[in-house]
PDB file of C-alpha atoms in Angstrom:
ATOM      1  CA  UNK P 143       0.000   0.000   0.000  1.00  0.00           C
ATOM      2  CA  UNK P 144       2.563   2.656   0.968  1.00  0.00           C
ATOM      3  CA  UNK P 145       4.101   2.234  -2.759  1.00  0.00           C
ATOM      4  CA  UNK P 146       0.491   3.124  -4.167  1.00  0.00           C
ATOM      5  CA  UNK P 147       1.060   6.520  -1.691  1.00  0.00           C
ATOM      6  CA  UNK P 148       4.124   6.853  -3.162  1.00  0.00           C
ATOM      7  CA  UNK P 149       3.670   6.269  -6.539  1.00  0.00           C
ATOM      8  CA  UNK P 150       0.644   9.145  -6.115  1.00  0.00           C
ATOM      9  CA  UNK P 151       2.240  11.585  -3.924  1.00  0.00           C
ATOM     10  CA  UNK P 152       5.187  11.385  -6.598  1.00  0.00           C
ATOM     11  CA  UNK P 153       2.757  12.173  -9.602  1.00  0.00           C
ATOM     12  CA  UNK P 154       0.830  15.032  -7.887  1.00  0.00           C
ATOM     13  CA  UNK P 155       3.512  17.033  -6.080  1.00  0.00           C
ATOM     14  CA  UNK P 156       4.907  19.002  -9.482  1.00  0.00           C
ATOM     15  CA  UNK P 157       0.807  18.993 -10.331  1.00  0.00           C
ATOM     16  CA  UNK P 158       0.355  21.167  -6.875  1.00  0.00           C
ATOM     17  CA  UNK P 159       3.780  23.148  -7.342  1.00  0.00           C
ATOM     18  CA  UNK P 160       2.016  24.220 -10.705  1.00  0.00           C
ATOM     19  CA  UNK P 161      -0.927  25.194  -9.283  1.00  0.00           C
ATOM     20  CA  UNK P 162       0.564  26.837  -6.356  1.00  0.00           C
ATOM     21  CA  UNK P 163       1.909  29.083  -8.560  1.00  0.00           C
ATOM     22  CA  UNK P 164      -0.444  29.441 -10.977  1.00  0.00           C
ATOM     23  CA  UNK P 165      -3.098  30.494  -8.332  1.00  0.00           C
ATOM     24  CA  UNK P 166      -2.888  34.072  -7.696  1.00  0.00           C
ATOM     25  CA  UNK P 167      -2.861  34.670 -11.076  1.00  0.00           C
ATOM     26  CA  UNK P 168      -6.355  32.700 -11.952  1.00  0.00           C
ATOM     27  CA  UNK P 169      -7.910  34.202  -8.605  1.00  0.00           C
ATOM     28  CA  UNK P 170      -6.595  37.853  -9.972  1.00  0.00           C
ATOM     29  CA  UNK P 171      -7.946  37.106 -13.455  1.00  0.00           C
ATOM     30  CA  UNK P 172     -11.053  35.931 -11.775  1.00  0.00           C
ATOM     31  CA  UNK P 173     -11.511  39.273 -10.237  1.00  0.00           C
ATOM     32  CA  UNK P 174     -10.955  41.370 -12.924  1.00  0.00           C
ATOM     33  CA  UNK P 175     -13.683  39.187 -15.158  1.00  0.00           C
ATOM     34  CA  UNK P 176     -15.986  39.424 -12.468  1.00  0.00           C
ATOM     35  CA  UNK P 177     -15.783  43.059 -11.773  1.00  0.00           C
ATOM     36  CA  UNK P 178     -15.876  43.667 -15.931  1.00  0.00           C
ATOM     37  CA  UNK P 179     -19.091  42.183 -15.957  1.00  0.00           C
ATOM     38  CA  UNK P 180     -20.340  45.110 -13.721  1.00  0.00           C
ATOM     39  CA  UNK P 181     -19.547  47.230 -16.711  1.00  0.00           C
ATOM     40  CA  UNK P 182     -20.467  45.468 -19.290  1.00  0.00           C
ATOM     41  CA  UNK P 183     -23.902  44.007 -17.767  1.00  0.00           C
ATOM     42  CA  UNK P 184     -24.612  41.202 -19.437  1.00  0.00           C
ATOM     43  CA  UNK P 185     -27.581  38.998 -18.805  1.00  0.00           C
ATOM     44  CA  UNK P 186     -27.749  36.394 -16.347  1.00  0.00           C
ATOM     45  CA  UNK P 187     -25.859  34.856 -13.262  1.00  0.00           C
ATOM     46  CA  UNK P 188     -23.088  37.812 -13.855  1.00  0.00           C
ATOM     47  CA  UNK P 189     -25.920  40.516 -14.353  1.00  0.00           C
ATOM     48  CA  UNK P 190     -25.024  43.605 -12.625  1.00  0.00           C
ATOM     49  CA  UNK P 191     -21.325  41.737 -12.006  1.00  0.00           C
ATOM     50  CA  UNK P 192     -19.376  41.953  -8.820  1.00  0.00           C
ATOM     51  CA  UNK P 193     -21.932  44.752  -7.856  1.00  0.00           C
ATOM     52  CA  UNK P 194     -25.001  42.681  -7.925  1.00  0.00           C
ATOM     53  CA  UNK P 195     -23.490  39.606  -6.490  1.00  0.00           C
ATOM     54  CA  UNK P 196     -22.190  41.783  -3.367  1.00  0.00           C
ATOM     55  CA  UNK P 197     -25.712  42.915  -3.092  1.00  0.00           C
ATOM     56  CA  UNK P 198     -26.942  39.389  -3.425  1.00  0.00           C
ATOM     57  CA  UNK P 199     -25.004  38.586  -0.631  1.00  0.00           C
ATOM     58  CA  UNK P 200     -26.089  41.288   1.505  1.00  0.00           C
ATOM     59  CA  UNK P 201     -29.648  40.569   0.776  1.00  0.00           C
ATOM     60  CA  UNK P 202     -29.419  37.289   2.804  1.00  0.00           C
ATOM     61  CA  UNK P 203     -28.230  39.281   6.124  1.00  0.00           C
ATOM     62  CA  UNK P 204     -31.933  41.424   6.619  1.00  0.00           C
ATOM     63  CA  UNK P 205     -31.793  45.065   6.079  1.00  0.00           C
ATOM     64  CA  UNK P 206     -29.840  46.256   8.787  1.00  0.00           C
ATOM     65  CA  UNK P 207     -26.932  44.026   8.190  1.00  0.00           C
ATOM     66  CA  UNK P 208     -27.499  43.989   4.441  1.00  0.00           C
ATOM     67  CA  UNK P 209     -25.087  47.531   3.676  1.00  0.00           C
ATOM     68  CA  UNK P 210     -22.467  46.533   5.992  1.00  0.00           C
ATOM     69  CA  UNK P 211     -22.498  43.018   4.547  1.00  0.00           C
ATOM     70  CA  UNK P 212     -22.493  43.512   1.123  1.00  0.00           C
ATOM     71  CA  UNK P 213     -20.255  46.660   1.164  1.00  0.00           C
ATOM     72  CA  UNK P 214     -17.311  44.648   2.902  1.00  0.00           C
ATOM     73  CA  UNK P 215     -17.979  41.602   0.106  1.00  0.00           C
ATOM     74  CA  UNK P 216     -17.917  44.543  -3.156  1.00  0.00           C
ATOM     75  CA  UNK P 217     -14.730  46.515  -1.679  1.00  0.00           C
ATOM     76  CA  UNK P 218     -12.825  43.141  -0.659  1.00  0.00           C
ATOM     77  CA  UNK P 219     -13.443  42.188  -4.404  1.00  0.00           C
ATOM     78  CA  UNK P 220     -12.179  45.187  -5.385  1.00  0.00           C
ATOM     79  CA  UNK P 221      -9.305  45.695  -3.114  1.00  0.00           C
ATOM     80  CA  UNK P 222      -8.057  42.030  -4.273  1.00  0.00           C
ATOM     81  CA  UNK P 223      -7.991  42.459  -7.511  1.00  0.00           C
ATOM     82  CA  UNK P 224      -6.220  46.044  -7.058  1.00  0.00           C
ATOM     83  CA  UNK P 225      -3.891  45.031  -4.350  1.00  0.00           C
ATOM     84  CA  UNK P 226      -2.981  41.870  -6.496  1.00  0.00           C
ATOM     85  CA  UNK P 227      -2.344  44.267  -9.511  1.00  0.00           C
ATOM     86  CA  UNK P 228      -0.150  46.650  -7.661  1.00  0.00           C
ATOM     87  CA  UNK P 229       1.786  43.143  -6.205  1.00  0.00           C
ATOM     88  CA  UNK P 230       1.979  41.799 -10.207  1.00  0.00           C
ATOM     89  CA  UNK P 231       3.438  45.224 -11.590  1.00  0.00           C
ATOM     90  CA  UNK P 232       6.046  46.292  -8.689  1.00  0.00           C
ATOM     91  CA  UNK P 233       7.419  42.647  -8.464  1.00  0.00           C
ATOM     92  CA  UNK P 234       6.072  41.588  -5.269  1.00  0.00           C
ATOM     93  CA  UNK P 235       4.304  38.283  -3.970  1.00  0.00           C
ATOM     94  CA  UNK P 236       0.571  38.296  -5.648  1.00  0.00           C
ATOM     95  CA  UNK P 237      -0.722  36.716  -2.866  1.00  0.00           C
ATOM     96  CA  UNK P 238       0.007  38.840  -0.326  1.00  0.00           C
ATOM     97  CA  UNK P 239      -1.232  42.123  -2.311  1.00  0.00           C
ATOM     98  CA  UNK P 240      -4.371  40.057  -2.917  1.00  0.00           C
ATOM     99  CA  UNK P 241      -4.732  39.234   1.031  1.00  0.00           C
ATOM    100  CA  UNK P 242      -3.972  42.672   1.747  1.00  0.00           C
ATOM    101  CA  UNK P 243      -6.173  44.560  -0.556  1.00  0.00           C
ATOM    102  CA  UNK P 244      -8.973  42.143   0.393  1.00  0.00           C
ATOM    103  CA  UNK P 245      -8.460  43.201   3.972  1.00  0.00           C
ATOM    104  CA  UNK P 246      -8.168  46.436   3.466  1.00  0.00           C
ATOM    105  CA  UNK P 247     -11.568  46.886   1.021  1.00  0.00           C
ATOM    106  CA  UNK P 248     -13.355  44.713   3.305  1.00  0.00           C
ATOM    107  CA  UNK P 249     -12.951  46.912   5.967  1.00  0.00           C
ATOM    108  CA  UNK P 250     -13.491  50.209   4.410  1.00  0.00           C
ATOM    109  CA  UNK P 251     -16.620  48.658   2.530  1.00  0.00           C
ATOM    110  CA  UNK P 252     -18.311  47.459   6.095  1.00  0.00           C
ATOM    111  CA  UNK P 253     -17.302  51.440   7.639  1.00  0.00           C
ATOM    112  CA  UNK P 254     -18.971  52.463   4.177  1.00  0.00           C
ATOM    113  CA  UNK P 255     -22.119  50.316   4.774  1.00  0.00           C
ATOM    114  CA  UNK P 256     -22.258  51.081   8.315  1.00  0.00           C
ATOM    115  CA  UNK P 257     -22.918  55.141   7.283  1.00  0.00           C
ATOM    116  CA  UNK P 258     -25.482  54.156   4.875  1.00  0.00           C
ATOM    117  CA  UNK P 259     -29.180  55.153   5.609  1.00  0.00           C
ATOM    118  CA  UNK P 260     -30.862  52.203   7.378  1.00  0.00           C
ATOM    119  CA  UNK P 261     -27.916  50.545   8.452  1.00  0.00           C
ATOM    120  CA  UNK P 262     -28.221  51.860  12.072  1.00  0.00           C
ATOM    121  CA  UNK P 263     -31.528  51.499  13.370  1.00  0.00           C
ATOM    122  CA  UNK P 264     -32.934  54.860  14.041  1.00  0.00           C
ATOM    123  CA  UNK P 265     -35.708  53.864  16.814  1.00  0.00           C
ATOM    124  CA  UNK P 266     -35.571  53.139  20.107  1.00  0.00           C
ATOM    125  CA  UNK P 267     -36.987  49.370  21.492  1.00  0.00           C
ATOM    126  CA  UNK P 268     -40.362  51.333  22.945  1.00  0.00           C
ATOM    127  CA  UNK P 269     -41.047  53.466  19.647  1.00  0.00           C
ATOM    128  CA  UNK P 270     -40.779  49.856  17.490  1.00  0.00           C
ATOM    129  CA  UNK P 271     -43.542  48.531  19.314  1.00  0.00           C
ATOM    130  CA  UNK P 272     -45.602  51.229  20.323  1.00  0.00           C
ATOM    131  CA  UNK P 273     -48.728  51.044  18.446  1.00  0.00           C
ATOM    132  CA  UNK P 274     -49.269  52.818  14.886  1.00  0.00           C
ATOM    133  CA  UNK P 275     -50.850  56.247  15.369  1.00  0.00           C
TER     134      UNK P 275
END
């Protein structure tokens, strides 16, 4: 049995060094595609692109949740696909410009959906379930 292991591990190990490094680059690409669709609109499961899959996201959460949520998701996607296209073109590690710029847009995008109107409820407990009138 262990020569079955090693016969395996010995045919997948340059298939996982390839993908290792190949990676970044798809999950880059990936982001750039799915943020295009955003401006190009087309019909569909990428209709309204990274934009309406954000807000799909968000959607799930209710509405008070649904900004913060779905901002942090759209400027994550964002930051990614900049911070791994800053990485690619000064010469540093794709992954870790992708990891950062995800970090970074997912926080500003929840601080940017935690401003927007309805985020915050506006009523106290007792106004909610006072009766209408």
């Amino acid at each position: 049995m262990s020569g079955v292991v090693r016969g395996v591990k010995k045919i997948f190990k340059p298939v996982f060094r390839a993908v290792k490094k190949i990676a970044p680059y798809a999950v880059l690409a990936g982001a750039v595609i799915f943020t295009a669709g955003a401006a190009l609109a087309p019909a569909g499961a990428m209709a309204g692109g990274w934009a309406g899959a954000s807000a799909s996201i968000g959607s799930l959460f209710g509405p008070t949740l649904a900004p913060i949520v779905s901002g942090a998701v759209y400027q994550s996607g964002l930051g990614a696909a900049i911070g791994g296209g800053i990485a690619a073109a000064t010469g540093q590690k794709i992954s870790r410009g992708i990891k950062g710029g995800a970090l970074v847009g997912s926080l500003t995008g929840a601080a940017t959906g935690l401003l927007a109107p309805g985020a915050v409820p506006t009523r106290t407990l007792a106004q909610a379930n006072a009766p209408p009138g």
